[in-house]
Amino acid sequence: MSIIFECKDLTKKYGAFTAVENLNLSIERGKIIGLLGPNGSGKTTLIKMSNGLLTPTKGEILIDGKKVGAETKSIVSYLPERTYLNDWMKVKEMVGFFDDFYAQCAYKMFERLNININDKLKTMSKGTKEKVQLILVMSRKAQLYFLDEPIGGVDPAARDYILNTIITNYNPEASVIISTHLISDVEQILDEVVMIKNGHLVMHKTVDEIREEEGKSVDELFREVFKC
């Protein structure tokens, strides 16, 4: 299986503070990866560098063998931690922004979650806005998806549907990197886990390896590794 995402000696400093340090990581195609770590571990910094929103201090990121830039933007779909959508727009107008879009797929998901495509974003609850944004991101024809806390503000009843949406609506040759604190909710869909702490790679294993070698669930191991 070919590599879709690679970090080589990746470092990001903010003055005297180092957010990510000498990170080396390779992700294969066709995987759903849990990017796990406590607050301040460097997860969002890594995701922002991967999307060209931050520049590494040292090292590099390669996506499909290419350095982060105009070429990689066309094959990456990114769900940020905070909404970036314009409040005054209707849902159906947002769909029109994307040219590399499975519009029918998006409309089906909106219907399933009882989201009216004629509604403006400003009339929606925080949870509904997050659902809209996730549907837009997962309906793009991408090779790599970055989801930063995709179910953080969504009610538990919608989480299973949204997680199912993630695994059934992305290209099986693509990879999905999910940063989340709700590990027990997402564990069922993960193939691999990447744990980082203070900007360093702590672990990169398959979920099966964790269960066989550690005799624990991913959630249990996370609590053990990062206990206060």
Backbone as CSV, one residue per row, in Angstrom:
resi,resn,N_x,N_y,N_z,CA_x,CA_y,CA_z,C_x,C_y,C_z
1,MET,0.855,-1.208,0.000,0.000,0.000,0.000,0.885,1.250,0.000
2,SER,0.571,2.225,-0.837,1.431,3.410,-0.948,1.170,4.408,0.184
3,ILE,2.167,5.254,0.416,2.096,6.271,1.471,1.365,7.498,0.939
4,ILE,0.369,7.995,1.683,-0.352,9.208,1.300,0.136,10.411,2.091
5,PHE,0.624,10.179,3.327,0.989,11.293,4.218,2.282,10.955,4.949
6,GLU,3.218,11.903,4.916,4.514,11.640,5.551,5.077,12.909,6.184
7,CYS,5.548,12.783,7.415,6.274,13.860,8.099,7.724,13.436,8.248
8,LYS,8.641,14.349,7.927,10.068,14.057,8.061,10.719,15.116,8.954
9,ASP,11.167,14.682,10.142,11.839,15.585,11.107,11.061,16.889,11.280
10,LEU,9.745,16.782,11.380,8.879,17.967,11.409,8.955,18.669,12.768
11,THR,9.212,19.975,12.717,9.306,20.787,13.940,8.573,22.104,13.721
12,LYS,7.824,22.536,14.737,7.184,23.848,14.705,7.394,24.535,16.043
13,LYS,8.024,25.694,16.001,8.274,26.475,17.214,7.518,27.791,17.149
14,TYR,7.029,28.216,18.310,6.456,29.547,18.472,7.355,30.262,19.481
15,GLY,8.341,30.995,18.990,9.299,31.606,19.910,10.068,30.522,20.658
16,ALA,10.002,30.566,21.988,10.727,29.582,22.807,9.934,28.287,22.967
17,PHE,8.641,28.314,22.596,7.793,27.130,22.784,7.829,26.237,21.540
18,THR,8.055,24.948,21.762,8.069,23.977,20.663,6.769,23.179,20.688
19,ALA,5.940,23.344,19.646,4.640,22.666,19.586,4.770,21.260,19.020
20,VAL,5.651,21.104,18.021,5.920,19.796,17.399,7.434,19.695,17.232
21,GLU,8.003,18.527,17.603,9.467,18.405,17.580,9.920,17.101,16.927
22,ASN,10.671,17.249,15.839,11.298,16.112,15.143,10.329,14.943,14.941
23,LEU,9.161,15.250,14.434,8.130,14.232,14.238,8.339,13.513,12.914
24,ASN,8.427,12.189,12.979,8.515,11.343,11.784,7.327,10.395,11.781
25,LEU,6.572,10.417,10.686,5.330,9.660,10.648,4.972,9.338,9.201
26,SER,4.493,8.118,8.958,4.019,7.729,7.624,2.636,7.098,7.744
27,ILE,1.714,7.534,6.891,0.346,7.017,6.863,0.075,6.431,5.481
28,GLU,-0.413,5.194,5.447,-0.731,4.555,4.170,-2.117,4.957,3.679
29,ARG,-2.355,4.732,2.405,-3.685,4.954,1.838,-4.685,3.947,2.412
30,GLY,-5.948,4.344,2.396,-7.011,3.423,2.771,-7.138,3.161,4.254
31,LYS,-6.669,4.090,5.096,-6.706,3.904,6.544,-7.522,5.002,7.219
32,ILE,-8.163,4.649,8.330,-8.783,5.642,9.205,-7.931,5.695,10.470
33,ILE,-7.351,6.862,10.726,-6.353,7.029,11.773,-6.904,7.920,12.876
34,GLY,-6.746,7.500,14.120,-7.054,8.349,15.259,-5.808,9.103,15.672
35,LEU,-5.851,10.440,15.610,-4.747,11.279,16.071,-5.078,11.717,17.489
36,LEU,-4.393,11.128,18.455,-4.798,11.269,19.854,-3.699,11.901,20.702
37,GLY,-4.130,12.680,21.684,-3.206,13.302,22.613,-3.959,14.302,23.464
38,PRO,-3.408,14.666,24.619,-4.090,15.653,25.475,-4.058,17.036,24.842
39,ASN,-4.783,17.977,25.444,-4.738,19.364,24.975,-3.302,19.861,24.983
40,GLY,-2.913,20.601,23.939,-1.565,21.152,23.886,-0.508,20.172,23.428
41,SER,-0.933,19.020,22.895,0.048,17.999,22.485,0.615,18.251,21.093
42,GLY,-0.005,19.134,20.319,0.488,19.457,18.976,-0.387,18.947,17.854
43,LYS,-1.559,18.364,18.185,-2.419,17.768,17.155,-2.900,18.812,16.141
44,THR,-3.476,19.902,16.640,-4.020,20.921,15.743,-2.909,21.626,14.975
45,THR,-1.765,21.831,15.611,-0.615,22.424,14.911,-0.197,21.540,13.742
46,LEU,-0.142,20.225,13.974,0.216,19.286,12.905,-0.788,19.363,11.758
47,ILE,-2.071,19.388,12.099,-3.121,19.435,11.074,-3.039,20.750,10.284
48,LYS,-2.802,21.865,10.982,-2.719,23.160,10.292,-1.510,23.219,9.361
49,MET,-0.383,22.652,9.782,0.785,22.607,8.894,0.484,21.749,7.660
50,SER,-0.262,20.675,7.874,-0.594,19.768,6.765,-1.519,20.423,5.749
51,ASN,-2.218,21.463,6.191,-3.134,22.178,5.299,-2.589,23.522,4.842
52,GLY,-1.299,23.772,5.121,-0.665,25.000,4.650,-1.034,26.246,5.422
53,LEU,-1.677,26.080,6.590,-2.080,27.236,7.398,-0.958,27.699,8.322
54,LEU,0.002,26.818,8.578,1.202,27.143,9.343,2.405,26.611,8.572
55,THR,3.537,27.258,8.725,4.768,26.823,8.058,5.679,26.134,9.072
56,PRO,6.193,24.951,8.753,7.112,24.284,9.674,8.368,25.126,9.920
57,THR,8.888,25.031,11.145,10.169,25.661,11.459,11.304,24.866,10.832
58,LYS,11.108,23.535,10.818,12.119,22.632,10.247,11.411,21.377,9.758
59,GLY,12.049,20.659,8.841,11.468,19.421,8.331,10.416,19.681,7.270
60,GLU,9.691,18.622,6.885,8.701,18.784,5.821,7.566,17.782,5.953
61,ILE,6.466,18.121,5.292,5.309,17.242,5.168,5.120,16.953,3.687
62,LEU,4.919,15.673,3.362,4.631,15.276,1.988,3.249,14.628,1.939
63,ILE,2.428,15.058,1.003,1.113,14.480,0.787,1.088,13.931,-0.630
64,ASP,0.935,12.618,-0.751,1.053,11.939,-2.041,2.391,12.275,-2.704
65,GLY,3.432,12.376,-1.891,4.777,12.646,-2.385,5.077,14.094,-2.703
66,LYS,4.086,14.983,-2.493,4.270,16.393,-2.840,4.338,17.245,-1.571
67,LYS,5.138,18.312,-1.628,5.186,19.251,-0.511,3.853,20.000,-0.425
68,VAL,3.487,20.392,0.797,2.221,21.093,1.009,2.194,22.386,0.194
69,GLY,1.144,22.561,-0.603,1.017,23.745,-1.460,-0.233,23.629,-2.309
70,ALA,-0.243,24.327,-3.429,-1.426,24.367,-4.302,-1.829,22.977,-4.774
71,GLU,-0.840,22.137,-5.112,-1.146,20.787,-5.602,-1.826,19.929,-4.536
72,THR,-1.357,20.036,-3.301,-1.923,19.180,-2.240,-3.295,19.679,-1.791
73,LYS,-3.526,20.987,-1.913,-4.843,21.520,-1.500,-5.984,20.868,-2.273
74,SER,-5.718,20.479,-3.514,-6.771,19.911,-4.351,-7.099,18.453,-3.970
75,ILE,-6.235,17.810,-3.168,-6.496,16.410,-2.805,-6.733,16.233,-1.307
76,VAL,-6.783,17.358,-0.567,-6.998,17.311,0.889,-8.325,17.986,1.215
77,SER,-9.098,17.357,2.101,-10.334,17.959,2.609,-10.178,18.134,4.119
78,TYR,-10.462,19.332,4.613,-10.110,19.697,5.996,-11.317,20.216,6.760
79,LEU,-11.563,19.608,7.906,-12.603,20.079,8.833,-11.902,20.701,10.037
80,PRO,-11.894,22.037,10.137,-11.228,22.668,11.281,-12.037,22.525,12.560
81,GLU,-11.376,22.823,13.666,-12.029,22.705,14.975,-13.184,23.692,15.101
82,ARG,-13.015,24.870,14.490,-14.070,25.896,14.540,-14.658,26.099,13.148
83,THR,-15.933,26.436,13.115,-16.605,26.584,11.820,-16.018,27.743,11.010
84,TYR,-15.911,27.539,9.704,-15.374,28.569,8.807,-16.453,29.056,7.846
85,LEU,-17.657,28.539,7.981,-18.724,28.859,7.022,-19.347,30.216,7.324
86,ASN,-19.892,30.850,6.278,-20.524,32.157,6.433,-21.959,32.008,6.928
87,ASP,-22.265,32.678,8.035,-23.577,32.576,8.677,-24.739,32.964,7.767
88,TRP,-24.483,33.889,6.844,-25.581,34.415,6.023,-25.951,33.494,4.868
89,MET,-25.152,32.448,4.626,-25.387,31.583,3.465,-26.385,30.471,3.761
90,LYS,-27.126,30.089,2.730,-27.981,28.909,2.812,-27.143,27.661,2.552
91,VAL,-27.608,26.519,3.068,-26.871,25.267,2.899,-26.636,24.973,1.424
92,LYS,-27.663,25.132,0.598,-27.520,24.784,-0.827,-26.517,25.696,-1.529
93,GLU,-26.337,26.933,-1.026,-25.344,27.837,-1.603,-23.926,27.373,-1.274
94,MET,-23.762,26.789,-0.081,-22.446,26.268,0.308,-22.035,25.101,-0.571
95,VAL,-23.005,24.254,-0.920,-22.716,23.120,-1.798,-22.156,23.627,-3.123
96,GLY,-22.658,24.750,-3.609,-22.213,25.315,-4.874,-20.779,25.821,-4.868
97,PHE,-20.194,26.004,-3.672,-18.814,26.474,-3.577,-17.798,25.425,-4.026
98,PHE,-18.181,24.151,-3.923,-17.233,23.080,-4.203,-17.461,22.536,-5.613
99,ASP,-16.388,22.504,-6.418,-16.547,21.943,-7.759,-16.187,20.450,-7.768
100,ASP,-15.404,20.001,-6.754,-15.020,18.584,-6.697,-15.917,17.880,-5.679
101,PHE,-17.218,17.876,-5.979,-18.202,17.577,-4.936,-19.193,16.507,-5.373
102,TYR,-19.481,15.566,-4.462,-20.565,14.616,-4.698,-21.849,15.262,-4.180
103,ALA,-22.456,16.129,-4.970,-23.597,16.907,-4.478,-24.748,15.999,-4.043
104,GLN,-25.026,14.951,-4.822,-26.146,14.078,-4.487,-25.928,13.396,-3.137
105,CYS,-24.689,12.986,-2.910,-24.320,12.357,-1.637,-24.579,13.332,-0.480
106,ALA,-24.182,14.588,-0.652,-24.382,15.599,0.393,-25.873,15.822,0.642
107,TYR,-26.650,15.961,-0.430,-28.078,16.224,-0.264,-28.783,15.075,0.461
108,LYS,-28.355,13.840,0.176,-28.950,12.683,0.870,-28.681,12.741,2.367
109,MET,-27.446,13.109,2.719,-27.090,13.189,4.139,-27.826,14.321,4.848
110,PHE,-27.978,15.460,4.167,-28.742,16.562,4.754,-30.175,16.113,5.039
111,GLU,-30.745,15.395,4.072,-32.124,14.916,4.236,-32.239,13.941,5.410
112,ARG,-31.271,13.016,5.504,-31.283,12.008,6.568,-31.199,12.649,7.955
113,LEU,-30.470,13.755,8.057,-30.300,14.432,9.352,-31.302,15.581,9.529
114,ASN,-32.325,15.588,8.659,-33.390,16.605,8.744,-32.855,18.032,8.698
115,ILE,-31.890,18.267,7.814,-31.328,19.600,7.640,-31.901,20.181,6.351
116,ASN,-32.589,21.299,6.475,-33.227,21.956,5.333,-32.169,22.749,4.559
117,ILE,-31.979,22.406,3.276,-30.922,23.048,2.489,-31.245,24.512,2.175
118,ASN,-32.477,24.954,2.448,-32.839,26.360,2.239,-32.634,27.208,3.488
119,ASP,-32.249,26.555,4.605,-32.007,27.295,5.844,-30.654,27.994,5.805
120,LYS,-30.592,29.170,6.418,-29.313,29.867,6.557,-28.597,29.345,7.808
121,LEU,-27.286,29.376,7.742,-26.482,28.838,8.837,-26.770,29.553,10.165
122,LYS,-27.033,30.855,10.092,-27.208,31.626,11.327,-28.451,31.213,12.112
123,THR,-29.361,30.482,11.462,-30.579,30.039,12.166,-30.374,28.686,12.860
124,MET,-29.190,28.086,12.691,-28.962,26.715,13.169,-28.245,26.682,14.515
125,SER,-28.453,25.581,15.232,-27.731,25.354,16.491,-26.277,25.022,16.179
126,LYS,-25.424,25.072,17.213,-23.993,24.765,17.039,-23.815,23.344,16.508
127,GLY,-24.587,22.393,17.061,-24.466,21.007,16.628,-24.854,20.810,15.173
128,THR,-25.920,21.508,14.737,-26.361,21.381,13.337,-25.342,22.005,12.395
129,LYS,-24.759,23.129,12.797,-23.694,23.737,11.982,-22.540,22.761,11.798
130,GLU,-22.179,22.049,12.871,-21.074,21.088,12.786,-21.422,19.937,11.842
131,LYS,-22.686,19.512,11.876,-23.116,18.451,10.950,-23.001,18.927,9.503
132,VAL,-23.448,20.157,9.235,-23.378,20.710,7.877,-21.933,20.746,7.401
133,GLN,-21.055,21.247,8.259,-19.654,21.377,7.867,-19.020,20.008,7.605
134,LEU,-19.334,19.034,8.448,-18.774,17.691,8.267,-19.267,17.064,6.960
135,ILE,-20.549,17.229,6.662,-21.101,16.678,5.415,-20.413,17.305,4.207
136,LEU,-20.199,18.621,4.241,-19.519,19.295,3.132,-18.097,18.753,2.958
137,VAL,-17.401,18.554,4.062,-16.010,18.070,4.009,-15.949,16.633,3.502
138,MET,-16.838,15.766,4.004,-16.792,14.353,3.628,-17.346,14.101,2.230
139,SER,-18.033,15.083,1.653,-18.583,14.903,0.310,-17.637,15.379,-0.778
140,ARG,-16.462,15.854,-0.397,-15.460,16.234,-1.404,-14.728,14.990,-1.905
141,LYS,-14.289,15.054,-3.162,-13.503,13.957,-3.745,-12.043,14.161,-3.369
142,ALA,-11.681,13.766,-2.171,-10.325,13.983,-1.672,-9.575,12.662,-1.541
143,GLN,-8.262,12.761,-1.373,-7.442,11.582,-1.107,-7.024,11.508,0.361
144,LEU,-7.129,12.660,1.058,-6.776,12.710,2.477,-7.714,13.677,3.180
145,TYR,-8.356,13.192,4.249,-9.298,13.995,5.022,-8.713,14.241,6.415
146,PHE,-8.698,15.493,6.835,-8.300,15.843,8.201,-9.543,16.342,8.933
147,LEU,-9.912,15.668,10.001,-11.096,16.040,10.776,-10.653,16.389,12.193
148,ASP,-10.730,17.675,12.543,-10.304,18.137,13.870,-11.534,18.249,14.769
149,GLU,-11.680,17.296,15.677,-12.835,17.223,16.598,-14.168,17.227,15.836
150,PRO,-14.402,16.225,14.981,-15.602,16.252,14.124,-16.918,16.008,14.852
151,ILE,-16.868,15.408,16.052,-18.141,15.111,16.741,-18.208,15.776,18.111
152,GLY,-17.313,16.729,18.355,-17.234,17.370,19.672,-18.521,18.048,20.109
153,GLY,-19.210,18.727,19.181,-20.407,19.472,19.562,-21.702,18.814,19.127
154,VAL,-21.592,17.555,18.709,-22.766,16.857,18.175,-23.380,15.975,19.253
155,ASP,-24.715,15.950,19.320,-25.391,15.153,20.339,-25.090,13.662,20.139
156,PRO,-25.036,12.893,21.235,-24.682,11.468,21.149,-25.529,10.689,20.159
157,ALA,-26.802,11.048,20.016,-27.681,10.316,19.099,-27.223,10.438,17.649
158,ALA,-26.594,11.566,17.309,-26.153,11.784,15.922,-24.744,11.251,15.671
159,ARG,-24.003,10.929,16.750,-22.596,10.531,16.576,-22.449,9.265,15.756
160,ASP,-23.261,8.253,16.060,-23.152,6.994,15.320,-23.424,7.210,13.839
161,TYR,-24.435,8.012,13.538,-24.753,8.277,12.133,-23.599,9.009,11.457
162,ILE,-23.031,9.971,12.155,-21.938,10.758,11.580,-20.700,9.894,11.370
163,LEU,-20.384,9.028,12.334,-19.232,8.137,12.183,-19.459,7.164,11.025
164,ASN,-20.688,6.686,10.897,-21.018,5.814,9.775,-20.889,6.570,8.451
165,THR,-21.280,7.848,8.470,-21.136,8.710,7.301,-19.666,8.815,6.893
166,ILE,-18.784,8.949,7.883,-17.352,9.061,7.600,-16.848,7.807,6.899
167,ILE,-17.231,6.633,7.410,-16.645,5.402,6.851,-17.310,4.958,5.551
168,THR,-18.510,5.443,5.274,-19.188,4.985,4.058,-19.133,5.997,2.913
169,ASN,-18.625,7.194,3.166,-18.672,8.223,2.124,-17.318,8.720,1.662
170,TYR,-16.253,8.082,2.109,-14.965,8.530,1.593,-14.411,7.477,0.645
171,ASN,-13.565,7.925,-0.247,-12.907,7.056,-1.216,-12.082,5.993,-0.465
172,PRO,-12.312,4.692,-0.689,-11.592,3.666,0.069,-10.082,3.666,-0.146
173,GLU,-9.618,4.377,-1.170,-8.172,4.512,-1.362,-7.631,5.771,-0.695
174,ALA,-8.530,6.554,-0.119,-8.119,7.743,0.626,-7.855,7.350,2.081
175,SER,-7.323,8.294,2.853,-7.164,8.082,4.293,-7.831,9.217,5.043
176,VAL,-8.284,8.905,6.252,-8.948,9.880,7.112,-8.166,9.972,8.415
177,ILE,-7.775,11.177,8.793,-7.081,11.405,10.063,-8.028,12.192,10.962
178,ILE,-8.424,11.561,12.067,-9.408,12.146,12.982,-8.729,12.503,14.297
179,SER,-8.732,13.792,14.633,-8.256,14.239,15.937,-9.466,14.376,16.856
180,THR,-9.423,13.706,17.997,-10.587,13.731,18.894,-10.216,13.371,20.319
181,HIS,-11.041,13.828,21.258,-10.930,13.398,22.651,-11.982,12.332,22.963
182,LEU,-12.938,12.152,22.064,-14.030,11.197,22.302,-13.625,9.830,21.756
183,ILE,-12.616,9.248,22.388,-11.967,8.054,21.845,-12.910,6.855,21.832
184,SER,-13.668,6.660,22.898,-14.555,5.491,22.942,-15.611,5.550,21.849
185,ASP,-15.973,6.766,21.403,-16.963,6.915,20.334,-16.393,6.551,18.966
186,VAL,-15.113,6.910,18.719,-14.546,6.704,17.382,-13.763,5.401,17.249
187,GLU,-13.443,4.767,18.383,-12.578,3.584,18.353,-13.073,2.513,17.387
188,GLN,-14.387,2.369,17.312,-14.976,1.307,16.476,-14.646,1.465,14.996
189,ILE,-14.317,2.670,14.528,-14.076,2.871,13.093,-12.585,3.001,12.763
190,LEU,-11.709,3.011,13.776,-10.286,3.264,13.533,-9.546,2.015,13.073
191,ASP,-8.607,2.214,12.142,-7.659,1.160,11.758,-6.369,1.284,12.548
192,GLU,-5.918,2.528,12.734,-4.645,2.782,13.402,-4.780,3.955,14.363
193,VAL,-3.808,4.035,15.275,-3.785,5.113,16.262,-2.403,5.753,16.268
194,VAL,-2.390,7.085,16.227,-1.159,7.859,16.408,-1.334,8.681,17.674
195,MET,-0.461,8.457,18.664,-0.520,9.221,19.907,0.669,10.168,19.969
196,ILE,0.387,11.442,20.257,1.470,12.404,20.426,1.317,13.131,21.755
197,LYS,2.462,13.503,22.320,2.490,14.195,23.610,3.615,15.212,23.568
198,ASN,3.296,16.455,23.909,4.288,17.535,23.891,5.029,17.593,22.548
199,GLY,4.289,17.350,21.463,4.860,17.453,20.131,5.712,16.291,19.684
200,HIS,5.775,15.219,20.499,6.567,14.035,20.155,5.651,12.853,19.866
201,LEU,6.068,11.998,18.946,5.326,10.776,18.664,5.540,9.781,19.799
202,VAL,4.435,9.367,20.423,4.497,8.397,21.521,4.246,6.991,20.997
203,MET,3.336,6.879,20.025,2.946,5.560,19.539,2.274,5.661,18.180
204,HIS,2.556,4.694,17.319,1.825,4.527,16.069,1.628,3.033,15.865
205,LYS,0.399,2.562,16.139,0.102,1.132,16.047,-1.277,0.934,15.451
206,THR,-1.525,-0.270,14.941,-2.873,-0.600,14.525,-3.713,-0.865,15.772
207,VAL,-5.020,-0.713,15.622,-5.926,-0.987,16.745,-5.819,-2.451,17.155
208,ASP,-5.653,-3.346,16.178,-5.506,-4.776,16.488,-4.244,-5.036,17.307
209,GLU,-3.144,-4.368,16.966,-1.900,-4.523,17.733,-2.083,-4.069,19.171
210,ILE,-2.782,-2.965,19.362,-3.018,-2.455,20.718,-3.808,-3.473,21.537
211,ARG,-4.856,-4.025,20.925,-5.690,-4.995,21.661,-4.927,-6.279,21.957
212,GLU,-4.123,-6.746,20.985,-3.394,-8.005,21.169,-2.199,-7.848,22.109
213,GLU,-1.420,-6.771,21.913,-0.187,-6.601,22.686,-0.439,-6.017,24.072
214,GLU,-1.393,-5.090,24.163,-1.635,-4.411,25.432,-2.806,-5.022,26.206
215,GLY,-3.667,-5.764,25.488,-4.840,-6.337,26.149,-5.811,-5.275,26.628
216,LYS,-5.825,-4.140,25.923,-6.675,-3.011,26.332,-7.368,-2.424,25.108
217,SER,-8.438,-1.678,25.373,-9.046,-0.887,24.305,-8.171,0.340,24.081
218,VAL,-8.381,1.026,22.972,-7.630,2.254,22.695,-7.901,3.286,23.781
219,ASP,-9.155,3.394,24.210,-9.535,4.353,25.243,-8.809,4.053,26.554
220,GLU,-8.756,2.787,26.939,-8.065,2.398,28.177,-6.573,2.704,28.097
221,LEU,-5.965,2.387,26.936,-4.538,2.650,26.778,-4.241,4.137,26.800
222,PHE,-5.110,4.927,26.145,-4.932,6.383,26.143,-4.921,6.923,27.572
223,ARG,-5.875,6.476,28.386,-5.972,6.937,29.773,-4.729,6.573,30.562
224,GLU,-4.190,5.415,30.253,-2.979,4.960,30.951,-1.750,5.766,30.535
225,VAL,-1.598,5.964,29.236,-0.419,6.667,28.708,-0.415,8.140,29.128
226,PHE,-1.596,8.753,29.155,-1.662,10.194,29.398,-2.257,10.556,30.763
227,LYS,-2.238,9.622,31.698,-2.828,9.939,33.015,-2.029,11.052,33.684
228,CYS,-2.751,11.905,34.428,-2.139,13.061,35.079,-1.281,12.606,36.258
